[in-house]
Each structure stands twice: as structure tokens, then as C-alpha cells.
């Protein structure tokens, strides 16, 4: 909520005398259907201006105590993502909400690929911001993620090329305003790809921790992954779709059909550690959620057997089981909710 300055105006009633009306308006978040949020207002009338000003002052003082809410944001806008509506979405739907909440913004419209990532790594003065906001699709989020993580590691002297390096958590949060083709990260974190809803989540200071997976090859860092790490079919779909970005979201359908009809197979070795007990079965249809009984059991079991040698825990030491496979696809998903935003043919192929 945000209290506006009180307003006073005179109004003539029945032509007999003039009455002074004082009122102030409070904006608040209202939850609607399909995980969407909307901004609503309620107006309070007071008998005199002093009382009105006192209410506004007290309201703003209480809001200032909410330290999790951002006061200054660095915003990157991708004007080419999705249907090329990123700049218009921000100016018409998001910027008014930020202004209403009293948030100062520095807006940068990207001019090329990796513009945001390069700016975050080298030029951006991150000390004066409470968060970074990206307006675009999943590619724009990936740019901001890579730039922010790389900047944090460089500032703390951490080598990203070392797979065993302990990364330093970023001090700034990333806000996502959906304006892309699929917006799967936004679906996975907010539950919808509505720009107004995402802006309101940012304003009230909501946060959602996310797991980040790093990919290395021969002690060289390649990429970070949050939603999907694919080898085979889905990787080919994304690679081929990049050549037809001018098609917008339809490029995924075209690339998907071409890749599916090519029916390519890939060789690979999957190494894993077999389970030591029979707690849980893939066919019991139990869903893994907060305080999952199976996960809790495995965690307690790991604590109990903490004396297991390091060689036994690492699959590369010969203790893990390995399978040489000819595979059509190998996917690792960080957030299962991303399936909501994928084209229908991909849902069939990924099941």
C-alpha cells in the first residue's frame, strides 16, 4: 500500500455554504484469479486537513519500515524479444506502478545480444541499487543472471572455471517482467506471465529462491542453467530456433517439427549412484513438495551415515553405475512448472 498526499477541495452544497473536504487515497494489492495481482485503491475522507495529513504521515512511516521493499532498481529492456513489445509493456504497465510506489529506476534499453550481461559485468554501479529488473523473455533473464553472478564472483575473487568452487551468493535480487516468447521462468516463479502481477511482486518485495546449475567442460565454465538443461532433441530445437527469431514464438513450432522429423540419436554415458533403500518408488505417484517425506528421510539418512568416504559419494571414482546409451533426448529441469509455457508438441515429446 502507498499513501498519497492529502487533497482538500471546496464544494458548495445547496448554494448555502462552502464545505471543505479532505481525503487521501491508499493503493493496495488485490489478488485475483489465475495467480494474477491487481492494484486497487481505497479513499478515506477526513473532517479536517490536520487529521488527514497525520494519517498519511503514519502510513508512510509504517511503509518505510519494510526493508525488503526496493527503493532503487536497475531496469534492462529487451525491445526485440517476443513480439517486440517489451518497451511498450514497461512504459504502459510497469513504470506507472513503480512511480506509484516511489521507486527510483535507471532504465537501459539493450541494443544488441549480451548487452545487459556485459554492462553488469563491467560498467554497472550495483552499490546504489536494491535489485535488477529484466523486461523480456528467458534469454533476457539469462543475460542478467550470467552478468550478475559473474560480477559477484569477480568482485570476491572466485574462479568460475573451477567446478568445485563455492560461489558467493548475489546480494541483489532479479525481477522479471515477462515480455518474451515463452516466459517459462516467470511461470515457474510467479505462476503467470502477466506483467502487472510481476511488477506488483517486485514492489512488495516478494522473493523466490532458485537453484542454479553450472555447466563445465575440461575445467572451463560454459553456462548457468535455471529452467532446462537439454542434450539432444530439446537442445536442437533451441539451437535451430535461433536462426528464425524473426518468426517470434512460431519459431519453436517450426524448429520442433524439423527436429522431430530428423529423428537424430546421440551417444552418451549416464553415471549415477544407485539408491541404498526402497523408500519411494517412481510408480507410487507421490509428488515431491515442501517437507516431502522421502526427501526428509534421505536427508536424515545422509546425516546418519556422514562417515561415508568422499570416494564413495563421487561417481567418477568407480562406485557409481554407468550406462552407455543411444538417446533421443536427455533433459534436466530445474523448475517443473516451466512446462506450462511450452508449445503443446513439446509437452508431448518431453513426457
GROMACS .gro file of C-alpha atoms in nm:
model
  351
    1UNK     CA    1   0.000   0.000   0.000
    2UNK     CA    2   0.106   0.357  -0.057
    3UNK     CA    3  -0.049   0.667   0.097
    4UNK     CA    4  -0.089   0.962  -0.138
    5UNK     CA    5  -0.063   1.327  -0.026
    6UNK     CA    6  -0.395   1.450   0.117
    7UNK     CA    7  -0.621   1.655  -0.108
    8UNK     CA    8  -0.857   1.929   0.003
    9UNK     CA    9  -1.124   2.089  -0.209
   10UNK     CA   10  -1.424   2.317  -0.151
   11UNK     CA   11  -1.771   2.221  -0.265
   12UNK     CA   12  -2.094   2.423  -0.249
   13UNK     CA   13  -2.388   2.229  -0.109
   14UNK     CA   14  -2.741   2.355  -0.184
   15UNK     CA   15  -2.595   2.700  -0.250
   16UNK     CA   16  -2.593   2.785   0.121
   17UNK     CA   17  -2.238   2.738   0.242
   18UNK     CA   18  -1.900   2.604   0.142
   19UNK     CA   19  -1.774   2.280   0.299
   20UNK     CA   20  -1.406   2.175   0.294
   21UNK     CA   21  -1.349   1.808   0.210
   22UNK     CA   22  -1.011   1.642   0.287
   23UNK     CA   23  -0.924   1.293   0.176
   24UNK     CA   24  -0.632   1.064   0.093
   25UNK     CA   25  -0.605   0.751  -0.120
   26UNK     CA   26  -0.424   0.428  -0.036
   27UNK     CA   27  -0.317   0.189  -0.312
   28UNK     CA   28  -0.302  -0.181  -0.230
   29UNK     CA   29  -0.253  -0.518  -0.396
   30UNK     CA   30  -0.558  -0.731  -0.470
   31UNK     CA   31  -0.526  -1.097  -0.561
   32UNK     CA   32  -0.747  -1.219  -0.847
   33UNK     CA   33  -0.783  -1.549  -1.030
   34UNK     CA   34  -0.511  -1.743  -1.213
   35UNK     CA   35  -0.236  -1.617  -0.977
   36UNK     CA   36  -0.280  -1.262  -1.104
   37UNK     CA   37  -0.249  -0.949  -0.890
   38UNK     CA   38  -0.404  -0.611  -0.949
   39UNK     CA   39  -0.356  -0.265  -0.797
   40UNK     CA   40  -0.665  -0.123  -0.628
   41UNK     CA   41  -0.738   0.195  -0.436
   42UNK     CA   42  -0.945   0.296  -0.136
   43UNK     CA   43  -1.014   0.662  -0.047
   44UNK     CA   44  -1.052   0.787   0.311
   45UNK     CA   45  -1.234   1.112   0.394
   46UNK     CA   46  -1.140   1.324   0.697
   47UNK     CA   47  -1.308   1.612   0.875
   48UNK     CA   48  -1.001   1.836   0.868
   49UNK     CA   49  -0.669   1.866   0.692
   50UNK     CA   50  -0.456   1.812   1.002
   51UNK     CA   51  -0.608   1.470   1.067
   52UNK     CA   52  -0.570   1.381   0.701
   53UNK     CA   53  -0.201   1.471   0.699
   54UNK     CA   54  -0.143   1.277   1.019
   55UNK     CA   55  -0.288   0.959   0.866
   56UNK     CA   56  -0.072   0.996   0.556
   57UNK     CA   57   0.241   1.053   0.765
   58UNK     CA   58   0.176   0.750   0.987
   59UNK     CA   59   0.105   0.531   0.684
   60UNK     CA   60   0.424   0.631   0.506
   61UNK     CA   61   0.626   0.580   0.824
   62UNK     CA   62   0.499   0.225   0.854
   63UNK     CA   63   0.579   0.156   0.490
   64UNK     CA   64   0.934   0.285   0.535
   65UNK     CA   65   0.994   0.015   0.798
   66UNK     CA   66   0.950  -0.259   0.534
   67UNK     CA   67   1.315  -0.300   0.442
   68UNK     CA   68   1.254  -0.584   0.196
   69UNK     CA   69   1.088  -0.344  -0.050
   70UNK     CA   70   1.315  -0.196  -0.319
   71UNK     CA   71   1.370   0.178  -0.342
   72UNK     CA   72   1.603   0.188  -0.643
   73UNK     CA   73   1.610  -0.051  -0.941
   74UNK     CA   74   1.827  -0.103  -1.246
   75UNK     CA   75   1.599  -0.198  -1.539
   76UNK     CA   76   1.706  -0.363  -1.866
   77UNK     CA   77   1.454  -0.371  -2.151
   78UNK     CA   78   1.488  -0.602  -2.450
   79UNK     CA   79   1.299  -0.427  -2.733
   80UNK     CA   80   1.337  -0.724  -2.970
   81UNK     CA   81   1.215  -1.016  -2.755
   82UNK     CA   82   0.887  -1.199  -2.810
   83UNK     CA   83   0.655  -0.980  -3.017
   84UNK     CA   84   0.879  -0.671  -2.977
   85UNK     CA   85   0.651  -0.521  -2.713
   86UNK     CA   86   0.898  -0.505  -2.423
   87UNK     CA   87   0.943  -0.128  -2.421
   88UNK     CA   88   0.570  -0.061  -2.454
   89UNK     CA   89   0.485  -0.310  -2.179
   90UNK     CA   90   0.725  -0.140  -1.941
   91UNK     CA   91   0.617   0.216  -2.018
   92UNK     CA   92   0.242   0.150  -2.010
   93UNK     CA   93   0.204  -0.118  -1.741
   94UNK     CA   94   0.513  -0.133  -1.520
   95UNK     CA   95   0.658   0.218  -1.495
   96UNK     CA   96   0.335   0.369  -1.352
   97UNK     CA   97   0.336   0.108  -1.073
   98UNK     CA   98   0.699   0.181  -0.987
   99UNK     CA   99   0.627   0.554  -0.977
  100UNK     CA  100   0.324   0.498  -0.756
  101UNK     CA  101   0.540   0.302  -0.512
  102UNK     CA  102   0.807   0.572  -0.509
  103UNK     CA  103   1.076   0.351  -0.666
  104UNK     CA  104   1.361   0.525  -0.848
  105UNK     CA  105   1.463   0.349  -1.170
  106UNK     CA  106   1.753   0.358  -1.413
  107UNK     CA  107   1.630   0.223  -1.747
  108UNK     CA  108   1.861   0.080  -2.015
  109UNK     CA  109   1.718  -0.036  -2.348
  110UNK     CA  110   1.950  -0.305  -2.484
  111UNK     CA  111   2.088  -0.261  -2.834
  112UNK     CA  112   2.243  -0.600  -2.901
  113UNK     CA  113   2.272  -0.953  -2.771
  114UNK     CA  114   2.453  -0.978  -2.434
  115UNK     CA  115   2.432  -0.601  -2.384
  116UNK     CA  116   2.285  -0.640  -2.036
  117UNK     CA  117   2.534  -0.912  -1.940
  118UNK     CA  118   2.835  -0.707  -2.049
  119UNK     CA  119   2.706  -0.395  -1.874
  120UNK     CA  120   2.654  -0.580  -1.547
  121UNK     CA  121   3.000  -0.735  -1.563
  122UNK     CA  122   3.190  -0.412  -1.618
  123UNK     CA  123   3.008  -0.077  -1.608
  124UNK     CA  124   2.709  -0.102  -1.374
  125UNK     CA  125   2.742   0.062  -1.032
  126UNK     CA  126   2.549  -0.201  -0.838
  127UNK     CA  127   2.602  -0.042  -0.496
  128UNK     CA  128   2.324   0.213  -0.548
  129UNK     CA  129   2.054  -0.039  -0.646
  130UNK     CA  130   1.832  -0.274  -0.449
  131UNK     CA  131   1.768  -0.506  -0.742
  132UNK     CA  132   1.793  -0.565  -1.115
  133UNK     CA  133   1.483  -0.595  -1.334
  134UNK     CA  134   1.480  -0.752  -1.680
  135UNK     CA  135   1.196  -0.683  -1.926
  136UNK     CA  136   1.195  -0.957  -2.186
  137UNK     CA  137   1.192  -1.334  -2.214
  138UNK     CA  138   1.400  -1.617  -2.075
  139UNK     CA  139   1.702  -1.511  -2.281
  140UNK     CA  140   1.700  -1.168  -2.119
  141UNK     CA  141   1.678  -1.327  -1.775
  142UNK     CA  142   1.973  -1.549  -1.866
  143UNK     CA  143   2.179  -1.244  -1.964
  144UNK     CA  144   2.109  -1.069  -1.635
  145UNK     CA  145   2.173  -1.388  -1.436
  146UNK     CA  146   2.510  -1.451  -1.602
  147UNK     CA  147   2.616  -1.089  -1.572
  148UNK     CA  148   2.516  -1.056  -1.207
  149UNK     CA  149   2.666  -1.389  -1.097
  150UNK     CA  150   2.989  -1.329  -1.289
  151UNK     CA  151   3.023  -0.978  -1.143
  152UNK     CA  152   2.971  -1.111  -0.791
  153UNK     CA  153   3.233  -1.385  -0.833
  154UNK     CA  154   3.487  -1.148  -0.987
  155UNK     CA  155   3.441  -0.897  -0.704
  156UNK     CA  156   3.509  -1.173  -0.449
  157UNK     CA  157   3.797  -1.337  -0.638
  158UNK     CA  158   3.614  -1.663  -0.716
  159UNK     CA  159   3.719  -1.854  -1.029
  160UNK     CA  160   3.406  -1.969  -1.215
  161UNK     CA  161   3.612  -2.214  -1.421
  162UNK     CA  162   3.661  -2.437  -1.118
  163UNK     CA  163   3.367  -2.681  -1.093
  164UNK     CA  164   3.424  -2.728  -0.719
  165UNK     CA  165   3.445  -2.355  -0.642
  166UNK     CA  166   3.198  -2.232  -0.383
  167UNK     CA  167   3.014  -1.944  -0.546
  168UNK     CA  168   2.929  -1.630  -0.349
  169UNK     CA  169   2.552  -1.557  -0.345
  170UNK     CA  170   2.445  -1.239  -0.522
  171UNK     CA  171   2.335  -0.959  -0.293
  172UNK     CA  172   2.084  -0.823  -0.545
  173UNK     CA  173   1.761  -0.988  -0.644
  174UNK     CA  174   1.646  -1.023  -1.006
  175UNK     CA  175   1.296  -0.914  -1.102
  176UNK     CA  176   1.136  -1.047  -1.420
  177UNK     CA  177   0.880  -0.857  -1.628
  178UNK     CA  178   0.756  -1.109  -1.888
  179UNK     CA  179   0.773  -0.987  -2.247
  180UNK     CA  180   0.916  -1.287  -2.431
  181UNK     CA  181   0.805  -1.587  -2.632
  182UNK     CA  182   0.764  -1.845  -2.355
  183UNK     CA  183   0.843  -1.675  -2.022
  184UNK     CA  184   0.893  -2.012  -1.853
  185UNK     CA  185   1.097  -1.865  -1.565
  186UNK     CA  186   0.815  -1.626  -1.486
  187UNK     CA  187   0.561  -1.909  -1.494
  188UNK     CA  188   0.779  -2.116  -1.262
  189UNK     CA  189   0.824  -1.839  -1.004
  190UNK     CA  190   0.506  -1.630  -1.019
  191UNK     CA  191   0.257  -1.872  -1.176
  192UNK     CA  192   0.162  -1.645  -1.466
  193UNK     CA  193   0.324  -1.429  -1.733
  194UNK     CA  194   0.127  -1.116  -1.651
  195UNK     CA  195   0.349  -0.802  -1.642
  196UNK     CA  196   0.132  -0.620  -1.384
  197UNK     CA  197   0.146  -0.918  -1.148
  198UNK     CA  198   0.525  -0.938  -1.176
  199UNK     CA  199   0.561  -0.564  -1.115
  200UNK     CA  200   0.349  -0.584  -0.801
  201UNK     CA  201   0.554  -0.879  -0.670
  202UNK     CA  202   0.865  -0.665  -0.715
  203UNK     CA  203   0.707  -0.363  -0.544
  204UNK     CA  204   0.603  -0.554  -0.229
  205UNK     CA  205   0.945  -0.721  -0.205
  206UNK     CA  206   0.849  -1.081  -0.274
  207UNK     CA  207   1.139  -1.320  -0.331
  208UNK     CA  208   1.166  -1.677  -0.459
  209UNK     CA  209   1.493  -1.871  -0.415
  210UNK     CA  210   1.601  -2.064  -0.723
  211UNK     CA  211   1.854  -2.337  -0.784
  212UNK     CA  212   2.124  -2.257  -1.040
  213UNK     CA  213   2.316  -2.531  -1.223
  214UNK     CA  214   2.659  -2.463  -1.372
  215UNK     CA  215   2.795  -2.643  -1.679
  216UNK     CA  216   3.170  -2.700  -1.719
  217UNK     CA  217   3.384  -2.878  -1.977
  218UNK     CA  218   3.751  -2.955  -1.917
  219UNK     CA  219   3.764  -2.711  -1.625
  220UNK     CA  220   3.619  -2.431  -1.838
  221UNK     CA  221   3.292  -2.267  -1.738
  222UNK     CA  222   3.027  -2.272  -2.012
  223UNK     CA  223   2.685  -2.161  -1.886
  224UNK     CA  224   2.446  -2.139  -1.593
  225UNK     CA  225   2.107  -2.306  -1.615
  226UNK     CA  226   1.790  -2.241  -1.415
  227UNK     CA  227   1.497  -2.390  -1.605
  228UNK     CA  228   1.616  -2.655  -1.850
  229UNK     CA  229   1.944  -2.819  -1.939
  230UNK     CA  230   1.892  -3.021  -2.256
  231UNK     CA  231   2.104  -3.254  -2.467
  232UNK     CA  232   1.955  -3.398  -2.784
  233UNK     CA  233   1.606  -3.309  -2.903
  234UNK     CA  234   1.533  -3.001  -2.697
  235UNK     CA  235   1.883  -2.864  -2.737
  236UNK     CA  236   1.849  -2.898  -3.115
  237UNK     CA  237   1.511  -2.723  -3.106
  238UNK     CA  238   1.653  -2.420  -2.925
  239UNK     CA  239   1.962  -2.410  -3.145
  240UNK     CA  240   1.763  -2.424  -3.468
  241UNK     CA  241   1.505  -2.171  -3.347
  242UNK     CA  242   1.775  -1.906  -3.301
  243UNK     CA  243   1.812  -1.885  -3.677
  244UNK     CA  244   1.448  -1.784  -3.715
  245UNK     CA  245   1.396  -1.532  -3.437
  246UNK     CA  246   1.212  -1.309  -3.684
  247UNK     CA  247   0.922  -1.558  -3.666
  248UNK     CA  248   0.860  -1.480  -3.299
  249UNK     CA  249   0.706  -1.761  -3.088
  250UNK     CA  250   0.621  -1.958  -3.405
  251UNK     CA  251   0.991  -2.037  -3.448
  252UNK     CA  252   0.965  -2.303  -3.178
  253UNK     CA  253   0.691  -2.485  -3.369
  254UNK     CA  254   0.894  -2.483  -3.690
  255UNK     CA  255   1.216  -2.594  -3.521
  256UNK     CA  256   1.030  -2.859  -3.322
  257UNK     CA  257   0.875  -3.020  -3.630
  258UNK     CA  258   1.206  -3.018  -3.819
  259UNK     CA  259   1.395  -3.171  -3.525
  260UNK     CA  260   1.127  -3.432  -3.459
  261UNK     CA  261   1.120  -3.548  -3.822
  262UNK     CA  262   1.501  -3.567  -3.840
  263UNK     CA  263   1.489  -3.834  -3.566
  264UNK     CA  264   1.851  -3.789  -3.462
  265UNK     CA  265   2.012  -4.000  -3.190
  266UNK     CA  266   2.311  -3.917  -2.972
  267UNK     CA  267   2.555  -4.131  -2.780
  268UNK     CA  268   2.628  -4.055  -2.419
  269UNK     CA  269   2.719  -4.209  -2.086
  270UNK     CA  270   2.496  -4.154  -1.785
  271UNK     CA  271   2.662  -4.217  -1.448
  272UNK     CA  272   2.455  -4.239  -1.133
  273UNK     CA  273   2.457  -4.364  -0.774
  274UNK     CA  274   2.202  -4.639  -0.705
  275UNK     CA  275   1.963  -4.593  -0.414
  276UNK     CA  276   2.056  -4.769  -0.094
  277UNK     CA  277   1.699  -4.826   0.023
  278UNK     CA  278   1.348  -4.871  -0.113
  279UNK     CA  279   1.188  -4.554   0.024
  280UNK     CA  280   0.976  -4.420  -0.257
  281UNK     CA  281   0.903  -4.562  -0.600
  282UNK     CA  282   0.855  -4.383  -0.933
  283UNK     CA  283   0.519  -4.559  -0.968
  284UNK     CA  284   0.368  -4.457  -0.637
  285UNK     CA  285   0.266  -4.121  -0.792
  286UNK     CA  286   0.373  -3.925  -0.486
  287UNK     CA  287   0.453  -3.560  -0.559
  288UNK     CA  288   0.768  -3.404  -0.414
  289UNK     CA  289   0.668  -3.083  -0.238
  290UNK     CA  290   0.762  -2.888   0.073
  291UNK     CA  291   0.855  -3.121   0.361
  292UNK     CA  292   0.840  -3.426   0.132
  293UNK     CA  293   0.862  -3.741   0.346
  294UNK     CA  294   1.103  -3.914   0.107
  295UNK     CA  295   1.337  -3.616   0.090
  296UNK     CA  296   1.327  -3.581   0.469
  297UNK     CA  297   1.413  -3.949   0.507
  298UNK     CA  298   1.706  -3.925   0.263
  299UNK     CA  299   1.838  -3.615   0.438
  300UNK     CA  300   1.827  -3.778   0.780
  301UNK     CA  301   1.981  -4.094   0.637
  302UNK     CA  302   2.267  -3.890   0.490
  303UNK     CA  303   2.329  -3.723   0.826
  304UNK     CA  304   2.334  -4.062   0.997
  305UNK     CA  305   2.588  -4.203   0.752
  306UNK     CA  306   2.808  -3.893   0.740
  307UNK     CA  307   3.119  -4.108   0.768
  308UNK     CA  308   3.083  -4.232   0.411
  309UNK     CA  309   3.409  -4.170   0.229
  310UNK     CA  310   3.436  -3.900  -0.035
  311UNK     CA  311   3.534  -4.159  -0.294
  312UNK     CA  312   3.204  -4.339  -0.245
  313UNK     CA  313   2.999  -4.025  -0.294
  314UNK     CA  314   3.159  -3.924  -0.623
  315UNK     CA  315   3.052  -4.124  -0.931
  316UNK     CA  316   3.386  -4.068  -1.106
  317UNK     CA  317   3.568  -4.294  -0.856
  318UNK     CA  318   3.421  -4.616  -0.992
  319UNK     CA  319   3.150  -4.664  -0.730
  320UNK     CA  320   2.864  -4.530  -0.945
  321UNK     CA  321   2.680  -4.731  -1.210
  322UNK     CA  322   2.729  -4.623  -1.571
  323UNK     CA  323   2.519  -4.688  -1.882
  324UNK     CA  324   2.627  -4.626  -2.241
  325UNK     CA  325   2.314  -4.508  -2.418
  326UNK     CA  326   2.194  -4.414  -2.763
  327UNK     CA  327   1.948  -4.146  -2.666
  328UNK     CA  328   1.693  -3.923  -2.833
  329UNK     CA  329   1.694  -3.662  -2.561
  330UNK     CA  330   1.837  -3.603  -2.214
  331UNK     CA  331   1.682  -3.318  -2.017
  332UNK     CA  332   1.731  -3.183  -1.668
  333UNK     CA  333   1.465  -2.943  -1.545
  334UNK     CA  334   1.525  -2.703  -1.261
  335UNK     CA  335   1.160  -2.600  -1.235
  336UNK     CA  336   0.882  -2.839  -1.340
  337UNK     CA  337   0.634  -2.554  -1.378
  338UNK     CA  338   0.812  -2.442  -1.694
  339UNK     CA  339   0.603  -2.697  -1.887
  340UNK     CA  340   0.303  -2.465  -1.859
  341UNK     CA  341   0.456  -2.222  -2.105
  342UNK     CA  342   0.590  -2.462  -2.367
  343UNK     CA  343   0.423  -2.532  -2.705
  344UNK     CA  344   0.192  -2.833  -2.699
  345UNK     CA  345   0.405  -3.051  -2.925
  346UNK     CA  346   0.697  -3.012  -2.686
  347UNK     CA  347   0.480  -3.129  -2.397
  348UNK     CA  348   0.413  -3.450  -2.588
  349UNK     CA  349   0.778  -3.502  -2.675
  350UNK     CA  350   0.901  -3.436  -2.322
  351UNK     CA  351   0.657  -3.665  -2.141
   0.00000   0.00000   0.00000
